Structures are given as structure tokens and as C-alpha cells.
Short mmCIF file of C-alpha atoms and ligand atoms in Angstrom, two decimals:
data_model
loop_
_atom_site.label_atom_id
_atom_site.label_comp_id
_atom_site.label_asym_id
_atom_site.label_seq_id
_atom_site.Cartn_x
_atom_site.Cartn_y
_atom_site.Cartn_z
CA MET A 12 11.08 17.58 -8.76
CA ILE A 13 7.38 18.45 -8.65
CA HIS A 14 5.30 17.04 -11.49
CA ASN A 15 2.28 19.33 -11.21
CA PRO A 16 3.10 22.32 -8.97
CA GLU A 17 -0.18 24.05 -9.69
CA ILE A 18 -2.10 21.25 -8.00
CA GLU A 19 0.48 19.76 -5.65
CA CYS A 20 1.31 23.14 -4.11
CA MET A 21 -2.17 24.70 -4.34
CA SER A 22 -3.26 26.76 -1.32
CA ARG A 23 -5.42 24.79 1.12
CA GLU A 24 -8.25 27.20 0.48
CA ASP A 25 -8.17 26.70 -3.28
CA MET A 26 -7.88 22.96 -2.77
CA ARG A 27 -11.04 22.91 -0.67
CA LYS A 28 -12.82 24.90 -3.36
CA LEU A 29 -11.73 22.42 -6.01
CA GLN A 30 -12.71 19.47 -3.84
CA SER A 31 -16.11 21.02 -3.17
CA GLU A 32 -16.82 21.57 -6.85
CA ARG A 33 -15.79 18.04 -7.67
CA LEU A 34 -17.71 16.46 -4.81
CA VAL A 35 -20.95 18.20 -5.77
CA LYS A 36 -20.56 16.91 -9.30
CA ILE A 37 -19.63 13.35 -8.42
CA VAL A 38 -22.46 12.98 -5.90
CA LYS A 39 -24.93 14.09 -8.54
CA THR A 40 -23.51 11.53 -10.99
CA CYS A 41 -23.63 8.76 -8.40
CA TYR A 42 -27.22 9.54 -7.53
CA GLU A 43 -28.37 9.78 -11.12
CA LYS A 44 -26.40 6.95 -12.68
CA VAL A 45 -25.80 4.32 -10.00
CA PRO A 46 -28.91 2.70 -8.45
CA PHE A 47 -26.80 1.46 -5.52
CA TYR A 48 -25.88 5.01 -4.47
CA ARG A 49 -29.38 6.33 -5.05
CA ARG A 50 -30.72 3.61 -2.76
CA LYS A 51 -28.11 4.24 -0.08
CA MET A 52 -28.61 8.01 -0.16
CA ASP A 53 -32.39 7.63 -0.11
CA GLU A 54 -32.06 5.39 2.94
CA LEU A 55 -30.17 8.16 4.72
CA GLY A 56 -32.54 10.80 3.39
CA VAL A 57 -29.74 12.67 1.59
CA LYS A 58 -30.28 14.34 -1.77
CA PRO A 59 -27.50 15.56 -4.06
CA SER A 60 -28.71 19.13 -3.35
CA ASP A 61 -27.77 18.62 0.33
CA ILE A 62 -24.12 18.38 -0.71
CA LYS A 63 -22.94 21.94 -1.25
CA SER A 64 -19.29 21.66 -0.29
CA ILE A 65 -16.69 19.21 0.94
CA ASP A 66 -17.85 20.01 4.50
CA ASP A 67 -21.02 18.05 3.76
CA ILE A 68 -19.16 14.84 2.98
CA SER A 69 -20.06 13.22 6.30
CA LYS A 70 -23.73 13.21 5.24
CA LEU A 71 -22.92 10.65 2.57
CA PRO A 72 -23.11 6.87 2.97
CA PHE A 73 -20.01 4.71 3.31
CA THR A 74 -19.09 2.09 0.72
CA THR A 75 -17.43 -1.15 1.82
CA LYS A 76 -15.58 -3.99 0.16
CA HIS A 77 -18.70 -6.02 0.84
CA ASP A 78 -20.77 -3.60 -1.25
CA LEU A 79 -18.28 -3.88 -4.11
CA ARG A 80 -18.55 -7.65 -4.02
CA ASP A 81 -22.36 -7.48 -3.96
CA GLU A 82 -22.32 -5.19 -6.99
CA TYR A 83 -19.81 -7.41 -8.85
CA PRO A 84 -18.86 -6.90 -11.60
CA PHE A 85 -20.23 -3.61 -12.96
CA GLY A 86 -23.03 -2.59 -10.57
CA LEU A 87 -21.24 0.58 -9.47
CA GLN A 88 -20.47 1.75 -12.97
CA ALA A 89 -21.75 5.20 -13.92
CA VAL A 90 -21.01 5.08 -17.66
CA PRO A 91 -22.06 2.79 -20.52
CA MET A 92 -19.63 -0.03 -21.42
CA THR A 93 -18.83 1.80 -24.67
CA ASP A 94 -17.02 4.46 -22.60
CA VAL A 95 -14.91 1.90 -20.75
CA ARG A 96 -11.33 1.35 -21.92
CA ARG A 97 -9.95 -1.01 -19.31
CA ILE A 98 -10.92 -3.39 -16.53
CA HIS A 99 -8.69 -4.25 -13.57
CA ALA A 100 -9.36 -6.40 -10.53
CA SER A 101 -7.73 -6.69 -7.15
CA SER A 102 -5.34 -9.49 -6.39
CA GLY A 103 -7.64 -10.48 -3.50
CA THR A 104 -7.35 -14.17 -2.85
CA THR A 105 -10.70 -14.74 -1.19
CA GLY A 106 -14.05 -14.66 -2.96
CA LYS A 107 -14.83 -12.57 -6.01
CA PRO A 108 -12.22 -10.00 -6.95
CA VAL A 109 -12.92 -6.31 -6.58
CA VAL A 110 -13.36 -4.80 -10.01
CA ASP A 111 -12.48 -1.33 -11.22
CA THR A 112 -13.27 0.02 -14.67
CA TYR A 113 -11.67 3.01 -16.36
CA THR A 114 -12.55 5.57 -19.00
CA ASP A 115 -9.79 7.28 -20.98
CA ASN A 116 -9.83 10.13 -18.45
CA ASP A 117 -9.62 7.70 -15.56
CA ILE A 118 -6.47 6.17 -17.01
CA ALA A 119 -5.03 9.64 -17.61
CA ASN A 120 -5.74 10.70 -14.00
CA TRP A 121 -4.33 7.48 -12.63
CA SER A 122 -1.11 8.00 -14.60
CA GLU A 123 -0.99 11.57 -13.31
CA GLY A 124 -1.06 10.28 -9.71
CA VAL A 125 1.78 7.84 -10.36
CA ALA A 126 3.75 10.46 -12.32
CA ARG A 127 3.64 12.81 -9.31
CA VAL A 128 5.26 10.13 -7.16
CA LEU A 129 7.89 9.25 -9.77
CA ALA A 130 8.73 12.94 -10.14
CA ALA A 131 9.43 13.15 -6.41
CA GLY A 132 12.21 10.63 -7.12
CA ASN A 133 13.37 12.80 -10.06
CA VAL A 134 12.30 10.29 -12.67
CA GLY A 135 12.03 11.77 -16.15
CA LYS A 136 13.36 11.51 -19.69
CA GLY A 137 16.23 9.06 -20.07
CA ASP A 138 15.42 7.13 -16.90
CA VAL A 139 14.93 3.41 -17.36
CA VAL A 140 12.03 2.43 -15.13
CA GLN A 141 12.01 -1.29 -14.45
CA VAL A 142 8.43 -2.21 -13.67
CA ALA A 143 8.65 -5.40 -11.62
CA TYR A 144 5.15 -5.19 -10.26
CA GLY A 145 2.97 -7.87 -11.79
CA TYR A 146 1.29 -6.94 -15.07
CA GLY A 147 -2.22 -8.22 -15.56
CA LEU A 148 -5.42 -7.62 -13.68
CA PHE A 149 -3.38 -6.39 -10.72
CA THR A 150 -3.06 -2.61 -11.00
CA GLY A 151 0.63 -2.45 -10.00
CA GLY A 152 2.26 -3.23 -13.35
CA LEU A 153 0.25 -1.14 -15.76
CA GLY A 154 -0.19 1.62 -13.18
CA ALA A 155 3.55 2.14 -12.75
CA HIS A 156 4.03 1.68 -16.49
CA ASP A 157 1.59 4.44 -17.48
CA GLY A 158 3.00 6.74 -14.81
CA ALA A 159 6.52 6.27 -16.18
CA ASN A 160 5.17 6.99 -19.65
CA LYS A 161 3.62 10.21 -18.43
CA ARG A 162 7.02 11.28 -17.05
CA GLY A 163 8.56 10.69 -20.47
CA ALA A 164 10.74 7.94 -18.99
CA ILE A 165 11.69 4.64 -20.61
CA GLN A 166 9.42 1.81 -19.55
CA LEU A 167 10.85 -1.63 -19.00
CA PRO A 168 7.76 -3.83 -18.63
CA ILE A 169 9.40 -6.93 -17.20
CA SER A 170 6.61 -7.70 -14.67
CA ALA A 171 7.28 -9.66 -11.46
CA GLY A 172 9.41 -12.78 -11.16
CA ASN A 173 12.35 -14.26 -13.03
CA SER A 174 14.85 -12.62 -10.71
CA GLU A 175 17.99 -13.67 -12.58
CA LYS A 176 16.74 -11.92 -15.68
CA GLN A 177 15.62 -8.91 -13.64
CA ILE A 178 19.15 -8.28 -12.40
CA MET A 179 20.77 -9.06 -15.73
CA LEU A 180 18.59 -6.48 -17.53
CA MET A 181 19.01 -4.06 -14.67
CA LYS A 182 22.71 -4.10 -15.48
CA ASP A 183 22.54 -4.37 -19.28
CA PHE A 184 19.83 -1.73 -19.79
CA GLY A 185 21.08 0.63 -17.09
CA THR A 186 17.91 0.65 -15.00
CA SER A 187 17.76 3.77 -12.83
CA ALA A 188 14.38 3.30 -11.15
CA LEU A 189 12.82 0.11 -9.82
CA CYS A 190 9.10 -0.32 -9.13
CA CYS A 191 7.95 -3.41 -7.21
CA THR A 192 6.75 -4.56 -3.82
CA PRO A 193 9.26 -3.94 -1.01
CA SER A 194 9.44 -7.68 -0.33
CA TYR A 195 10.35 -8.39 -3.94
CA ALA A 196 12.91 -5.56 -3.92
CA LEU A 197 14.55 -7.21 -0.93
CA HIS A 198 14.65 -10.50 -2.76
CA LEU A 199 16.25 -8.83 -5.80
CA ALA A 200 18.84 -7.29 -3.48
CA GLU A 201 19.64 -10.76 -2.16
CA CYS A 202 19.97 -12.08 -5.70
CA ILE A 203 22.42 -9.31 -6.56
CA GLU A 204 24.46 -10.09 -3.45
CA LYS A 205 24.69 -13.73 -4.39
CA SER A 206 25.19 -13.26 -8.11
CA ASP A 207 28.55 -13.92 -9.72
CA LYS A 208 27.38 -12.17 -12.91
CA VAL A 209 26.05 -8.87 -11.59
CA SER A 210 27.61 -6.69 -8.95
CA ILE A 211 25.92 -3.76 -7.28
CA ASP A 212 28.83 -1.53 -8.42
CA GLU A 213 27.82 -2.07 -12.04
CA LEU A 214 24.25 -0.88 -11.57
CA LYS A 215 22.87 2.58 -12.23
CA LEU A 216 19.96 2.05 -9.86
CA ARG A 217 19.18 5.30 -8.07
CA VAL A 218 15.64 5.15 -6.76
CA GLY A 219 12.91 2.63 -5.97
CA PHE A 220 9.14 3.05 -5.67
CA PHE A 221 7.80 0.41 -3.36
CA GLY A 222 4.26 -0.28 -2.25
CA ALA A 223 1.21 -2.53 -2.51
CA GLU A 224 1.91 -3.89 0.98
CA PRO A 225 2.86 -2.42 4.35
CA TRP A 226 6.57 -2.00 5.05
CA THR A 227 8.63 -0.44 7.79
CA GLU A 228 11.42 2.10 8.32
CA GLY A 229 13.73 -0.82 9.08
CA MET A 230 12.94 -2.34 5.71
CA ARG A 231 13.56 1.03 4.05
CA LYS A 232 17.02 1.23 5.60
CA GLU A 233 17.79 -2.30 4.49
CA LEU A 234 16.69 -1.64 0.90
CA GLU A 235 18.47 1.70 0.68
CA GLU A 236 21.74 0.21 1.91
CA LYS A 237 21.61 -3.00 -0.06
CA LEU A 238 20.48 -1.46 -3.36
CA ARG A 239 22.21 1.91 -2.82
CA ILE A 240 19.06 3.79 -3.68
CA LYS A 241 16.50 6.13 -2.25
CA ALA A 242 13.43 4.02 -1.38
CA ILE A 243 10.16 5.88 -1.85
CA ASP A 244 6.80 4.65 -0.59
CA ILE A 245 3.96 4.62 -3.12
CA TYR A 246 0.42 3.90 -1.97
CA GLY A 247 -2.79 2.99 -3.70
CA LEU A 248 -5.65 0.55 -4.00
CA THR A 249 -7.65 -0.90 -6.85
CA GLU A 250 -10.85 0.75 -5.67
CA MET A 251 -9.26 4.20 -6.25
CA SER A 252 -7.67 3.15 -9.60
CA GLY A 253 -4.49 1.56 -8.25
CA PRO A 254 -1.04 2.77 -7.15
CA GLY A 255 -0.41 6.49 -7.08
CA VAL A 256 -3.22 7.61 -4.79
CA GLY A 257 -0.26 9.14 -3.03
CA GLY A 258 3.45 8.82 -2.48
CA GLU A 259 6.36 10.15 -0.50
CA CYS A 260 8.33 13.19 -1.48
CA GLU A 261 12.11 13.56 -1.33
CA TYR A 262 11.87 14.08 2.47
CA GLN A 263 10.36 10.61 2.99
CA ASN A 264 8.32 11.85 5.92
CA GLY A 265 4.82 10.66 5.11
CA THR A 266 2.83 9.92 1.98
CA HIS A 267 1.35 12.96 0.23
CA LEU A 268 -2.17 12.09 -0.85
CA TRP A 269 -3.44 13.50 -4.14
CA GLU A 270 -6.40 15.16 -2.54
CA ASP A 271 -7.62 16.80 -5.73
CA MET A 272 -8.58 13.29 -6.89
CA PHE A 273 -9.04 11.27 -3.70
CA TYR A 274 -10.54 12.96 -0.67
CA PRO A 275 -9.26 11.32 2.53
CA GLU A 276 -11.00 11.04 5.90
CA ILE A 277 -9.98 9.14 9.02
CA ILE A 278 -12.77 7.54 11.00
CA ASN A 279 -13.11 5.49 14.13
CA PRO A 280 -13.95 2.05 12.67
CA ASP A 281 -16.31 1.27 15.54
CA THR A 282 -18.33 4.48 15.78
CA LEU A 283 -17.78 5.53 12.12
CA GLU A 284 -17.28 9.09 13.41
CA PRO A 285 -14.31 11.17 12.29
CA VAL A 286 -11.36 11.00 14.69
CA ALA A 287 -9.74 14.15 16.08
CA PRO A 288 -7.22 15.65 13.62
CA GLY A 289 -3.94 13.75 13.69
CA GLU A 290 -5.33 10.64 15.39
CA PHE A 291 -5.09 7.11 14.05
CA GLY A 292 -8.11 5.41 12.53
CA GLU A 293 -9.43 3.89 9.32
CA LEU A 294 -8.70 5.67 6.09
CA VAL A 295 -11.72 6.48 3.92
CA PHE A 296 -11.56 7.82 0.37
CA THR A 297 -14.03 9.52 -1.91
CA SER A 298 -12.97 9.54 -5.54
CA LEU A 299 -13.42 13.09 -6.83
CA CYS A 300 -12.60 12.52 -10.50
CA LYS A 301 -13.35 8.92 -11.37
CA GLU A 302 -15.82 8.66 -14.22
CA ALA A 303 -16.38 4.96 -14.86
CA MET A 304 -16.69 3.84 -11.24
CA PRO A 305 -16.95 6.76 -8.84
CA ILE A 306 -16.78 5.75 -5.18
CA LEU A 307 -18.22 7.58 -2.18
CA ARG A 308 -16.53 7.24 1.21
CA TYR A 309 -14.83 3.94 0.60
CA ARG A 310 -13.69 2.26 3.81
CA THR A 311 -10.18 1.06 2.96
CA ARG A 312 -9.62 -0.80 6.27
CA ASP A 313 -6.11 0.68 6.20
CA LEU A 314 -5.12 2.12 9.56
CA THR A 315 -3.14 5.35 9.59
CA ARG A 316 -3.37 9.04 10.47
CA LEU A 317 -3.23 12.29 8.52
CA ILE A 318 -0.57 14.93 9.01
CA TYR A 319 -1.62 18.46 8.15
CA GLU A 320 1.59 20.32 9.05
CA PRO A 321 3.14 21.79 5.90
CA CYS A 322 5.93 19.71 4.36
CA LYS A 323 9.38 21.12 3.63
CA CYS A 324 9.05 20.10 0.00
CA GLY A 325 6.49 22.82 -0.71
CA ARG A 326 3.67 20.46 -1.58
CA THR A 327 0.53 21.35 0.33
CA ALA A 328 -1.14 17.97 -0.18
CA VAL A 329 -1.89 16.34 3.18
CA ARG A 330 0.43 13.53 4.26
CA MET A 331 -0.51 10.21 5.74
CA ASP A 332 1.62 8.26 8.16
CA ARG A 333 2.89 4.79 7.33
CA ILE A 334 0.07 2.29 7.15
CA LEU A 335 0.07 0.29 10.34
CA GLY A 336 -1.71 -2.51 8.54
CA ARG A 337 -5.16 -3.38 7.38
CA SER A 338 -7.76 -3.89 10.07
CA ASP A 339 -8.33 -7.36 8.62
CA ASP A 340 -4.61 -8.19 8.95
CA MET A 341 -4.71 -7.43 12.64
CA MET A 342 -4.47 -10.58 14.72
CA ILE A 343 -5.89 -10.74 18.19
CA ILE A 344 -3.65 -13.13 20.06
CA ARG A 345 -4.42 -13.83 23.69
CA GLY A 346 -6.39 -10.60 23.67
CA VAL A 347 -3.51 -8.51 22.32
CA ASN A 348 -3.75 -6.72 18.96
CA VAL A 349 -0.80 -7.63 16.77
CA PHE A 350 0.11 -6.38 13.31
CA PRO A 351 2.56 -8.36 11.18
CA SER A 352 4.48 -5.13 10.49
CA GLN A 353 5.40 -4.94 14.18
CA ILE A 354 7.37 -8.15 13.78
CA GLU A 355 9.16 -6.70 10.74
CA THR A 356 10.02 -3.62 12.79
CA VAL A 357 11.57 -5.75 15.52
CA LEU A 358 13.50 -8.00 13.14
CA THR A 359 15.06 -5.10 11.28
CA GLU A 360 16.44 -3.78 14.58
CA PHE A 361 18.70 -6.82 14.81
CA PRO A 362 21.80 -7.19 12.63
CA THR A 363 21.57 -10.95 13.13
CA TYR A 364 18.22 -11.53 11.44
CA THR A 365 16.94 -11.16 7.88
CA PRO A 366 13.64 -9.22 7.59
CA TYR A 367 11.82 -12.37 6.44
CA TYR A 368 9.33 -13.97 8.82
CA PHE A 369 6.26 -16.15 8.91
CA ILE A 370 3.67 -16.24 11.66
CA THR A 371 1.45 -19.21 12.45
CA VAL A 372 -1.38 -18.64 14.87
CA ASP A 373 -3.38 -21.52 16.26
CA ARG A 374 -5.44 -22.45 19.27
CA LYS A 375 -4.43 -25.37 21.46
CA ASN A 376 -6.03 -26.31 24.79
CA ASN A 377 -8.12 -23.16 24.60
CA GLU A 378 -5.08 -20.99 24.33
CA ASP A 379 -3.77 -19.06 21.34
CA THR A 380 -0.36 -20.11 20.12
CA PHE A 381 1.98 -17.79 18.27
CA ASP A 382 4.77 -19.40 16.28
CA LEU A 383 7.29 -17.24 14.55
CA ASP A 384 9.67 -18.50 11.87
CA VAL A 385 12.68 -16.27 11.35
CA GLU A 386 16.00 -16.56 9.54
CA LEU A 387 19.44 -15.83 10.91
CA ARG A 388 21.75 -14.19 8.41
CA GLU A 389 24.42 -16.32 6.79
CA GLU A 390 27.18 -15.03 9.09
CA PHE A 391 25.28 -15.98 12.24
CA TYR A 392 23.50 -19.13 11.22
CA SER A 393 24.30 -22.57 12.51
CA PRO A 394 22.01 -25.60 12.36
CA ASN A 395 23.13 -26.41 15.91
CA PRO A 396 20.32 -25.28 18.30
CA ALA A 397 22.83 -24.60 21.08
CA LYS A 398 24.56 -22.05 18.84
CA GLN A 399 21.22 -20.42 18.00
CA MET A 400 20.25 -19.90 21.62
CA PRO A 401 22.16 -16.66 22.24
CA TYR A 402 20.29 -15.03 19.34
CA ILE A 403 16.83 -16.15 20.36
CA LYS A 404 16.73 -14.58 23.79
CA PRO A 405 17.15 -10.92 22.75
CA LEU A 406 14.59 -11.31 19.96
CA TYR A 407 12.14 -12.96 22.32
CA ASP A 408 12.57 -10.20 24.91
CA ARG A 409 12.14 -7.45 22.34
CA ILE A 410 8.92 -8.98 20.96
CA VAL A 411 7.52 -9.40 24.45
CA SER A 412 8.29 -5.80 25.32
CA LEU A 413 7.12 -4.22 22.04
CA VAL A 414 4.26 -6.45 20.98
CA GLY A 415 3.23 -7.86 24.33
CA ILE A 416 3.01 -11.56 23.51
CA LYS A 417 5.35 -14.47 23.99
CA PRO A 418 6.33 -16.06 20.69
CA ASN A 419 7.63 -19.57 20.02
CA ILE A 420 10.61 -18.65 17.89
CA HIS A 421 11.92 -21.07 15.28
CA ILE A 422 15.25 -20.30 13.65
CA LEU A 423 15.51 -21.28 10.01
CA ALA A 424 18.42 -21.24 7.61
CA PRO A 425 18.82 -18.08 5.52
CA GLY A 426 16.63 -18.39 2.43
CA ALA A 427 14.25 -20.94 4.02
CA ILE A 428 11.24 -18.62 4.18
CA GLU A 429 9.43 -18.31 0.89
CA ARG A 430 10.37 -15.22 -1.16
CA SER A 431 7.51 -13.47 -2.87
CA THR A 432 7.52 -11.68 -6.18
CA GLY A 433 4.39 -9.70 -5.32
CA LYS A 434 2.65 -9.09 -2.02
CA ALA A 435 4.28 -11.19 0.68
CA LYS A 436 2.15 -13.52 2.78
CA HIS A 437 3.23 -13.33 6.42
CA VAL A 438 0.52 -15.08 8.40
CA ASN A 439 -1.31 -18.36 8.61
CA ASP A 440 -4.09 -18.06 11.16
CA LYS A 441 -5.33 -21.57 11.72
CA ARG A 442 -8.00 -20.59 14.23
CA ASN A 443 -11.32 -20.85 12.50
CA PHE A 444 -12.41 -17.51 13.79
CA LYS A 445 -10.87 -14.05 13.85
CA GLY A 446 -10.43 -12.63 17.29
P1 ADP B 512 -5.76 -6.41 -2.52
O1 ADP B 512 -6.84 -5.87 -1.63
O2 ADP B 512 -6.13 -7.69 -3.17
O3 ADP B 512 -4.42 -6.45 -1.86
P2 ADP B 512 -4.95 -3.99 -3.93
O4 ADP B 512 -3.79 -4.26 -4.76
O5 ADP B 512 -5.94 -3.05 -4.41
O6 ADP B 512 -5.67 -5.36 -3.69
O7 ADP B 512 -4.41 -3.59 -2.51
C1 ADP B 512 -4.52 -2.32 -1.95
C2 ADP B 512 -4.08 -2.39 -0.53
O8 ADP B 512 -2.68 -2.67 -0.46
C3 ADP B 512 -4.23 -1.11 0.24
O9 ADP B 512 -5.54 -0.93 0.70
C4 ADP B 512 -3.23 -1.31 1.36
O10 ADP B 512 -3.75 -2.15 2.36
C5 ADP B 512 -2.09 -2.04 0.67
N1 ADP B 512 -1.06 -1.07 0.25
C6 ADP B 512 -0.88 -0.56 -0.98
N2 ADP B 512 0.20 0.27 -0.99
C7 ADP B 512 0.68 0.29 0.26
C8 ADP B 512 1.76 0.96 0.90
N3 ADP B 512 2.58 1.76 0.25
N4 ADP B 512 1.93 0.75 2.23
C9 ADP B 512 1.12 -0.08 2.91
N5 ADP B 512 0.10 -0.74 2.37
C10 ADP B 512 -0.14 -0.57 1.05
ZN1 ZN B 513 6.71 16.65 1.03
#
């Protein structure tokens, strides 16, 4: 089901026209209302009048997470506080959080973005949408909540955690759609498997909207089988409002980005030049509609590529490939670039392992060490190391061939790796430098 066919299926030509109009307007606002942007544009010698269409976007300065921290909390705001209705902040664990503020229109547009993704999973009136993303400053909870409201669905604002209650209400209230991080969804699936009170046969669960962290096709398969649902990827970031910057359609073949609101570019993170169409690089967004905190060319640090071939669903909105990871999640181990999601990909290829893992990187005797904790599934697990041996070898070989580094694998009992209710933490890099 398409929430807003007029926009989601707009011709590419009309979309560019709309983007151009909106860019011209937002650049003018940024220049006039936000001293930070005026300074940055002056430094580059760019005036708002130089921006006549979306083709001129590369003349504009980039904005980085660093800039947002420097301007903390409201330095990038383009409206008076009396026009602000809400404040959110990223869940970032280091330093000051990244702040986003919203006018009424900003909240409405944000909900629109989420509603488009929910509609792709046929969510509408009568659906019970269990929002198990955290509520609070984190954008996940309220973002999904408002999107469900916009679809006319029933919101179940349970927030993250309290898994026993989650599955009890899932059964009692007839939840049809689940919104949470993929790692928490997996944990809920485990709880259902183990529960003597709730069986999967009693649930009406039909679709899940998972995001806020990278996940893999292997994880999708696992979630779809275990929960008997369609698992749809939803993407977003606080800097662009929150979840619902884009999402997958029923074909699950890339994330449609809502380009009428968020203009995407892919750049080479070293040269800052655009990559050739279809190539991988860093995703950059310009907010085309945000009023309270408009953002020009925000460097997300997410690595992906854009797919311009038309999608079978009829939406013309560009698709992005699965996010490989954030550039700051990339580990350089013995000179090899490694993303945590590669380990998830390998683990989900094996029927013997759960998708849970934890990586510890350290440096001993001038050499990087790479320790990988994994869990064997109940049926295969034995505390006896001799019985674990036959399972370690194939995993080791696969990691060496796919990722290119030799891991020290440690087998743990099923359930031993910490389960997360929000974004999972997969890495502890003990080296006091990156790279
Ligand atoms: P924080 O930076 O503290 O994690 P956010 O909640 O704003 O705060 O996180 C946004 C980031 O989460 C994105 O830039 C991206 O790295 C990641 N993310 C969000 N949704 C997805 C998704 N569907 N797939 C992969 N990564 C995602
Ligand atoms: Zn599609």
C-alpha cells in the first residue's frame, strides 16, 4: 500500500523541480537565520542567489557531527524557541548528545516519512502497532508512534525492555506490527520460543519495522522465520528528524529514501567529491523541509550506495543499499577494514550459531588481536571444548576467507552474550587509537 502516491511515485523530473524549489528556499533561510551557515557559506564565497536548482547543491558547505556538537544545543536553530514544539537528542554515548528541535510542521513531516514506511507493510486502521523502540529523547519511540498515528493505526506505546510483558501484550492485544531494533526483535523471538505462556501460533504478528542499527539479510531471514512476519528495514537519524527518512517497500530490495524531504548524495569520504552513480561512499543529506533545524549536506558517516533503477513497486523514490556500517564503526585490524556486520553475515550462514556476537580488539606485542565471542545454539552446544572443535573450524575458515583476518574464536553457551533492548553494542576496541 502506498501512503502518498502523489509524492512517492512522482516523475523524476517533477521531483527535481520540487527539490530545487525547496533547496533554494532552505538555503536562503539558513543564510539569513543561522549565523553558522552564513559564516560557512561566506568562507566558500557562496551566496543564496548562487543556488538556483538542486544541481547547485555541491556548491554548499558540508555539516558534520562535530559542527552539531560545537553548536550545541540550539546554535543551528532557524526559528525562535516559541515556534519549537519538541526537542530530541541522539542516543550517542560519547560527549554531548546531538540535538534536534521540531516545529509542528517538522513533527508532521517526520510522521509522514514513518507513515510511508508503515504503509509499505500495509499498516492501517485496526492494526495494533507495538512500539518497542525506546521512548524518550531517542527518536525511535515517538517517531514510530506518530507514524502509526498518521496511518490511523492503534499505537501500543510499550517502549523498549520488559520482554515478558512485551510478549504477553503481543498475544493479549493482538499486535500485528512490531517496531524495534532488529537485535531486540531477535531477543523477543527467543523469549517467545522459550515461553510456556505464549506460543507463536497464538500471535497475530504480521510485519516488523526494524532499524536504528545495521542488520543483514541473514538476520532478516532469521527474524522472518522465527516471528513469522515480513521484516521491513526502516532507516533514519536524529539529525534528519529520526526514523522514517526512508524504508523498504514490499519488495525488500533497498530502502526508498523520501527525497522530497531529504536530498541524498554519496561522496568519497576522503576527497569529498561525489562518487560515480551507483558506487559506494558516504551518505550525505540535505533537509529540504525542516523548519526548526534545517541542515545542509550533513555527513552521516553511513556507508552505502544509491540505486536509481525503477522499483517494481511503482515508487520512483531512489533506493539505497543496506548500510554497510558507519565509517566510525569500521575497525582496521592488521591493516584490514572490518565491519561488525560482516561477522553477523557470516554467523547467520551457519545453522549452528546464534546471530549474537561480541568483538574485542586489542594490541599485544605490537600486533592487533581480534577476539570473537559467539554462541552455539542449544542443540549444538556442549561445555566440553573437544565437542566444540568441529564447529569452530568452519567458522574460522569462513571469516578468514570473507573478512580476511584470523579471529580467536570463543564459544559461549546460548544466551551468554548480552541481549540489548535498543541498539546492540558489538565491539570493544581496547586499542587507544583508531586505525
Ligand atoms: P546515534 O548516532 O546515537 O546512534 P541515531 O539514533 O540518530 O543516534 O542514529 C542514527 C544512525 O543509526 C544512522 O546514522 C545509522 O548509522 C544507524 N541506522 C539507523 N537506521 C538504520 C538502518 N535501518 N540500518 C542501518 N543503520 C541504521
Ligand atoms: Zn519499491
